[in-house]
């Protein structure tokens, strides 16, 4: 499949390739957004989800699909994806803000409470952000999952932060 750009996705093409959460599901709280669009032999996300929300099946090159109603937004799959292609988006975080959780494999690891700069899929600065959670248990095998709070209008755009 040929993508519009090399190295990053446009939201428009993502929404054509992957089934994204509905507005109704977003209103219920955090949910996985799978941005995996290339048919590669890979499936640790499927095995990682103990709620059975992610399905790849056979053949292993199928794109993953997510049953958003089964997803609790726990974030485990984010740490297990070698493609760094899964995010947890919570558009119901507060009246005006959302959160986005993403894998962050750089040093130093951000700390809760830090003020940072959020970036989009292309690495361009989008807005100020606040780190509200960092999950880094041994089971995540050195792939911390960082959650930032951002203005709600950027929830589909922000996918990481500028390196510290
Ligand atoms: S966030 Fe948790 S519940 Fe949702 S798909 Fe990932 S592992 Fe499953
Ligand atoms: S683990 Fe990541 S890269 Fe592999 S199939 Fe799942 S979402 Fe795609």
mmCIF file of C-alpha atoms and ligand atoms in Angstrom:
data_model
loop_
_atom_site.group_PDB
_atom_site.id
_atom_site.type_symbol
_atom_site.label_atom_id
_atom_site.label_comp_id
_atom_site.label_asym_id
_atom_site.label_seq_id
_atom_site.Cartn_x
_atom_site.Cartn_y
_atom_site.Cartn_z
ATOM 1 C CA UNK A 1 0.000 0.000 0.000
ATOM 2 C CA UNK A 2 1.450 3.347 -0.992
ATOM 3 C CA UNK A 3 1.106 6.072 1.591
ATOM 4 C CA UNK A 4 0.926 9.749 0.751
ATOM 5 C CA UNK A 5 4.118 10.473 2.670
ATOM 6 C CA UNK A 6 7.127 8.459 3.726
ATOM 7 C CA UNK A 7 7.580 8.001 7.457
ATOM 8 C CA UNK A 8 4.310 9.331 8.810
ATOM 9 C CA UNK A 9 0.579 9.136 8.309
ATOM 10 C CA UNK A 10 -1.893 11.823 7.429
ATOM 11 C CA UNK A 11 -5.000 11.604 9.623
ATOM 12 C CA UNK A 12 -7.170 11.479 6.512
ATOM 13 C CA UNK A 13 -5.488 8.343 5.192
ATOM 14 C CA UNK A 14 -5.475 6.737 8.628
ATOM 15 C CA UNK A 15 -9.233 7.201 8.866
ATOM 16 C CA UNK A 16 -9.641 5.524 5.493
ATOM 17 C CA UNK A 17 -7.515 2.497 6.404
ATOM 18 C CA UNK A 18 -8.345 1.905 10.077
ATOM 19 C CA UNK A 19 -11.705 1.954 11.842
ATOM 20 C CA UNK A 20 -11.349 4.689 14.422
ATOM 21 C CA UNK A 21 -13.411 5.023 17.625
ATOM 22 C CA UNK A 22 -16.829 6.621 17.233
ATOM 23 C CA UNK A 23 -17.723 9.894 18.914
ATOM 24 C CA UNK A 24 -19.950 7.877 21.273
ATOM 25 C CA UNK A 25 -17.024 5.658 22.305
ATOM 26 C CA UNK A 26 -14.716 8.623 22.740
ATOM 27 C CA UNK A 27 -17.297 10.155 25.075
ATOM 28 C CA UNK A 28 -16.938 7.160 27.410
ATOM 29 C CA UNK A 29 -13.219 7.644 28.110
ATOM 30 C CA UNK A 30 -9.806 6.340 27.074
ATOM 31 C CA UNK A 31 -9.631 4.053 24.068
ATOM 32 C CA UNK A 32 -6.937 2.561 21.851
ATOM 33 C CA UNK A 33 -6.335 4.155 18.462
ATOM 34 C CA UNK A 34 -4.409 1.747 16.250
ATOM 35 C CA UNK A 35 -2.383 3.521 13.581
ATOM 36 C CA UNK A 36 -1.020 0.377 11.952
ATOM 37 C CA UNK A 37 -1.630 0.489 8.216
ATOM 38 C CA UNK A 38 0.920 -1.771 6.577
ATOM 39 C CA UNK A 39 0.374 -5.482 6.079
ATOM 40 C CA UNK A 40 3.421 -6.844 7.881
ATOM 41 C CA UNK A 41 3.816 -10.172 9.739
ATOM 42 C CA UNK A 42 3.259 -8.893 13.276
ATOM 43 C CA UNK A 43 0.763 -9.583 16.060
ATOM 44 C CA UNK A 44 2.018 -8.889 19.611
ATOM 45 C CA UNK A 45 -0.769 -6.355 20.058
ATOM 46 C CA UNK A 46 -3.350 -9.117 19.670
ATOM 47 C CA UNK A 47 -1.659 -11.282 22.301
ATOM 48 C CA UNK A 48 -1.151 -8.338 24.661
ATOM 49 C CA UNK A 49 -4.812 -7.461 25.059
ATOM 50 C CA UNK A 50 -6.378 -9.553 27.811
ATOM 51 C CA UNK A 51 -9.762 -8.101 26.997
ATOM 52 C CA UNK A 52 -9.753 -9.580 23.496
ATOM 53 C CA UNK A 53 -10.208 -6.169 21.927
ATOM 54 C CA UNK A 54 -7.545 -6.546 19.221
ATOM 55 C CA UNK A 55 -7.934 -9.023 16.400
ATOM 56 C CA UNK A 56 -5.490 -9.990 13.655
ATOM 57 C CA UNK A 57 -6.164 -13.680 13.115
ATOM 58 C CA UNK A 58 -4.845 -15.592 10.127
ATOM 59 C CA UNK A 59 -2.871 -14.697 8.113
ATOM 60 C CA UNK A 60 -0.615 -12.775 10.450
ATOM 61 C CA UNK A 61 -0.268 -10.037 7.851
ATOM 62 C CA UNK A 62 -3.873 -8.931 8.412
ATOM 63 C CA UNK A 63 -4.160 -5.404 9.722
ATOM 64 C CA UNK A 64 -5.187 -5.320 13.399
ATOM 65 C CA UNK A 65 -8.729 -4.264 14.179
ATOM 66 C CA UNK A 66 -9.917 -3.007 17.550
ATOM 67 C CA UNK A 67 -13.310 -3.647 19.116
ATOM 68 C CA UNK A 68 -13.484 -0.281 20.792
ATOM 69 C CA UNK A 69 -16.345 -1.327 23.068
ATOM 70 C CA UNK A 70 -14.126 -4.051 24.587
ATOM 71 C CA UNK A 71 -11.147 -1.727 25.049
ATOM 72 C CA UNK A 72 -10.629 -0.307 28.535
ATOM 73 C CA UNK A 73 -7.823 2.024 27.506
ATOM 74 C CA UNK A 74 -5.366 0.220 29.798
ATOM 75 C CA UNK A 75 -2.382 0.983 27.554
ATOM 76 C CA UNK A 76 -0.680 -2.409 27.681
ATOM 77 C CA UNK A 77 -0.792 -2.836 23.897
ATOM 78 C CA UNK A 78 0.950 0.526 23.464
ATOM 79 C CA UNK A 79 4.077 -0.808 25.128
ATOM 80 C CA UNK A 80 3.992 -4.114 23.250
ATOM 81 C CA UNK A 81 3.763 -2.748 19.710
ATOM 82 C CA UNK A 82 7.203 -2.793 18.031
ATOM 83 C CA UNK A 83 5.904 -0.369 15.428
ATOM 84 C CA UNK A 84 5.033 2.251 18.082
ATOM 85 C CA UNK A 85 1.700 2.448 16.295
ATOM 86 C CA UNK A 86 -0.864 2.384 19.116
ATOM 87 C CA UNK A 87 -2.066 5.373 21.135
ATOM 88 C CA UNK A 88 -4.624 5.825 23.886
ATOM 89 C CA UNK A 89 -6.834 8.847 23.386
ATOM 90 C CA UNK A 90 -9.176 10.174 26.060
ATOM 91 C CA UNK A 91 -11.419 12.900 24.727
ATOM 92 C CA UNK A 92 -13.499 12.833 27.913
ATOM 93 C CA UNK A 93 -10.639 13.851 30.230
ATOM 94 C CA UNK A 94 -12.153 17.254 31.066
ATOM 95 C CA UNK A 95 -14.416 19.833 29.505
ATOM 96 C CA UNK A 96 -11.640 21.449 27.484
ATOM 97 C CA UNK A 97 -8.770 18.995 27.528
ATOM 98 C CA UNK A 98 -8.002 15.510 26.263
ATOM 99 C CA UNK A 99 -5.168 13.135 26.963
ATOM 100 C CA UNK A 100 -3.020 11.174 24.539
ATOM 101 C CA UNK A 101 -0.790 8.301 25.650
ATOM 102 C CA UNK A 102 2.102 7.141 23.465
ATOM 103 C CA UNK A 103 5.274 5.055 23.672
ATOM 104 C CA UNK A 104 8.398 7.055 24.490
ATOM 105 C CA UNK A 105 11.691 5.218 24.070
ATOM 106 C CA UNK A 106 14.103 8.114 24.579
ATOM 107 C CA UNK A 107 16.120 9.142 27.594
ATOM 108 C CA UNK A 108 15.428 10.812 29.908
ATOM 109 C CA UNK A 109 11.954 9.469 30.552
ATOM 110 C CA UNK A 110 9.514 12.319 31.240
ATOM 111 C CA UNK A 111 8.158 12.694 34.750
ATOM 112 C CA UNK A 112 4.611 13.330 35.860
ATOM 113 C CA UNK A 113 3.907 17.050 36.191
ATOM 114 C CA UNK A 114 6.419 18.174 33.546
ATOM 115 C CA UNK A 115 5.421 20.904 31.105
ATOM 116 C CA UNK A 116 6.402 19.742 27.598
ATOM 117 C CA UNK A 117 5.778 20.492 23.926
ATOM 118 C CA UNK A 118 3.419 18.170 22.075
ATOM 119 C CA UNK A 119 4.167 17.214 18.463
ATOM 120 C CA UNK A 120 2.157 15.691 15.639
ATOM 121 C CA UNK A 121 2.814 12.550 13.570
ATOM 122 C CA UNK A 122 5.338 14.470 11.534
ATOM 123 C CA UNK A 123 7.207 15.689 14.597
ATOM 124 C CA UNK A 124 6.014 19.270 14.239
ATOM 125 C CA UNK A 125 5.225 21.265 17.368
ATOM 126 C CA UNK A 126 1.479 21.509 18.018
ATOM 127 C CA UNK A 127 0.842 22.888 21.521
ATOM 128 C CA UNK A 128 1.927 22.983 25.138
ATOM 129 C CA UNK A 129 1.217 19.829 27.107
ATOM 130 C CA UNK A 130 1.454 18.527 30.644
ATOM 131 C CA UNK A 131 2.638 15.040 31.537
ATOM 132 C CA UNK A 132 -0.135 13.511 33.651
ATOM 133 C CA UNK A 133 1.003 9.896 33.787
ATOM 134 C CA UNK A 134 4.049 7.735 33.081
ATOM 135 C CA UNK A 135 3.682 3.955 33.081
ATOM 136 C CA UNK A 136 6.967 2.078 33.050
ATOM 137 C CA UNK A 137 6.654 -1.275 34.831
ATOM 138 C CA UNK A 138 9.116 -4.095 34.151
ATOM 139 C CA UNK A 139 6.448 -5.800 32.035
ATOM 140 C CA UNK A 140 6.653 -2.932 29.544
ATOM 141 C CA UNK A 141 10.262 -3.946 28.828
ATOM 142 C CA UNK A 142 11.761 -0.442 28.614
ATOM 143 C CA UNK A 143 8.957 1.072 26.545
ATOM 144 C CA UNK A 144 7.412 3.657 28.872
ATOM 145 C CA UNK A 145 3.908 4.873 28.060
ATOM 146 C CA UNK A 146 3.607 8.600 28.619
ATOM 147 C CA UNK A 147 0.269 10.407 28.882
ATOM 148 C CA UNK A 148 -0.043 14.132 28.225
ATOM 149 C CA UNK A 149 -2.940 16.529 28.704
ATOM 150 C CA UNK A 150 -3.590 18.836 25.762
ATOM 151 C CA UNK A 151 -6.341 21.129 24.466
ATOM 152 C CA UNK A 152 -9.137 18.863 23.225
ATOM 153 C CA UNK A 153 -9.030 20.140 19.651
ATOM 154 C CA UNK A 154 -5.610 18.532 19.155
ATOM 155 C CA UNK A 155 -6.555 15.026 20.318
ATOM 156 C CA UNK A 156 -6.447 13.565 16.789
ATOM 157 C CA UNK A 157 -3.218 15.353 15.983
ATOM 158 C CA UNK A 158 -0.833 15.076 18.944
ATOM 159 C CA UNK A 159 1.063 11.782 18.970
ATOM 160 C CA UNK A 160 4.238 12.465 20.945
ATOM 161 C CA UNK A 161 6.300 15.174 22.589
ATOM 162 C CA UNK A 162 9.434 17.017 21.658
ATOM 163 C CA UNK A 163 12.439 15.202 23.046
ATOM 164 C CA UNK A 164 13.575 16.488 26.446
HETATM 165 S S1 LIG B 1 -5.657 -0.387 25.589
HETATM 166 FE FE1 LIG B 1 -5.787 -2.290 26.812
HETATM 167 S S2 LIG B 1 -7.898 -2.985 26.521
HETATM 168 FE FE2 LIG B 1 -7.484 -1.483 24.871
HETATM 169 S S3 LIG B 1 -6.788 -2.696 23.136
HETATM 170 FE FE3 LIG B 1 -4.941 -2.070 24.274
HETATM 171 S S4 LIG B 1 -4.522 -3.779 25.693
HETATM 172 FE FE4 LIG B 1 -6.632 -4.012 24.945
HETATM 173 S S1 LIG B 2 1.969 -4.920 17.231
HETATM 174 FE FE1 LIG B 2 1.861 -2.844 16.335
HETATM 175 S S2 LIG B 2 2.923 -3.009 14.348
HETATM 176 FE FE2 LIG B 2 2.421 -5.112 15.027
HETATM 177 S S3 LIG B 2 0.424 -5.532 14.086
HETATM 178 FE FE3 LIG B 2 0.014 -4.745 16.139
HETATM 179 S S4 LIG B 2 -0.296 -2.503 15.835
HETATM 180 FE FE4 LIG B 2 0.725 -3.308 13.986
#
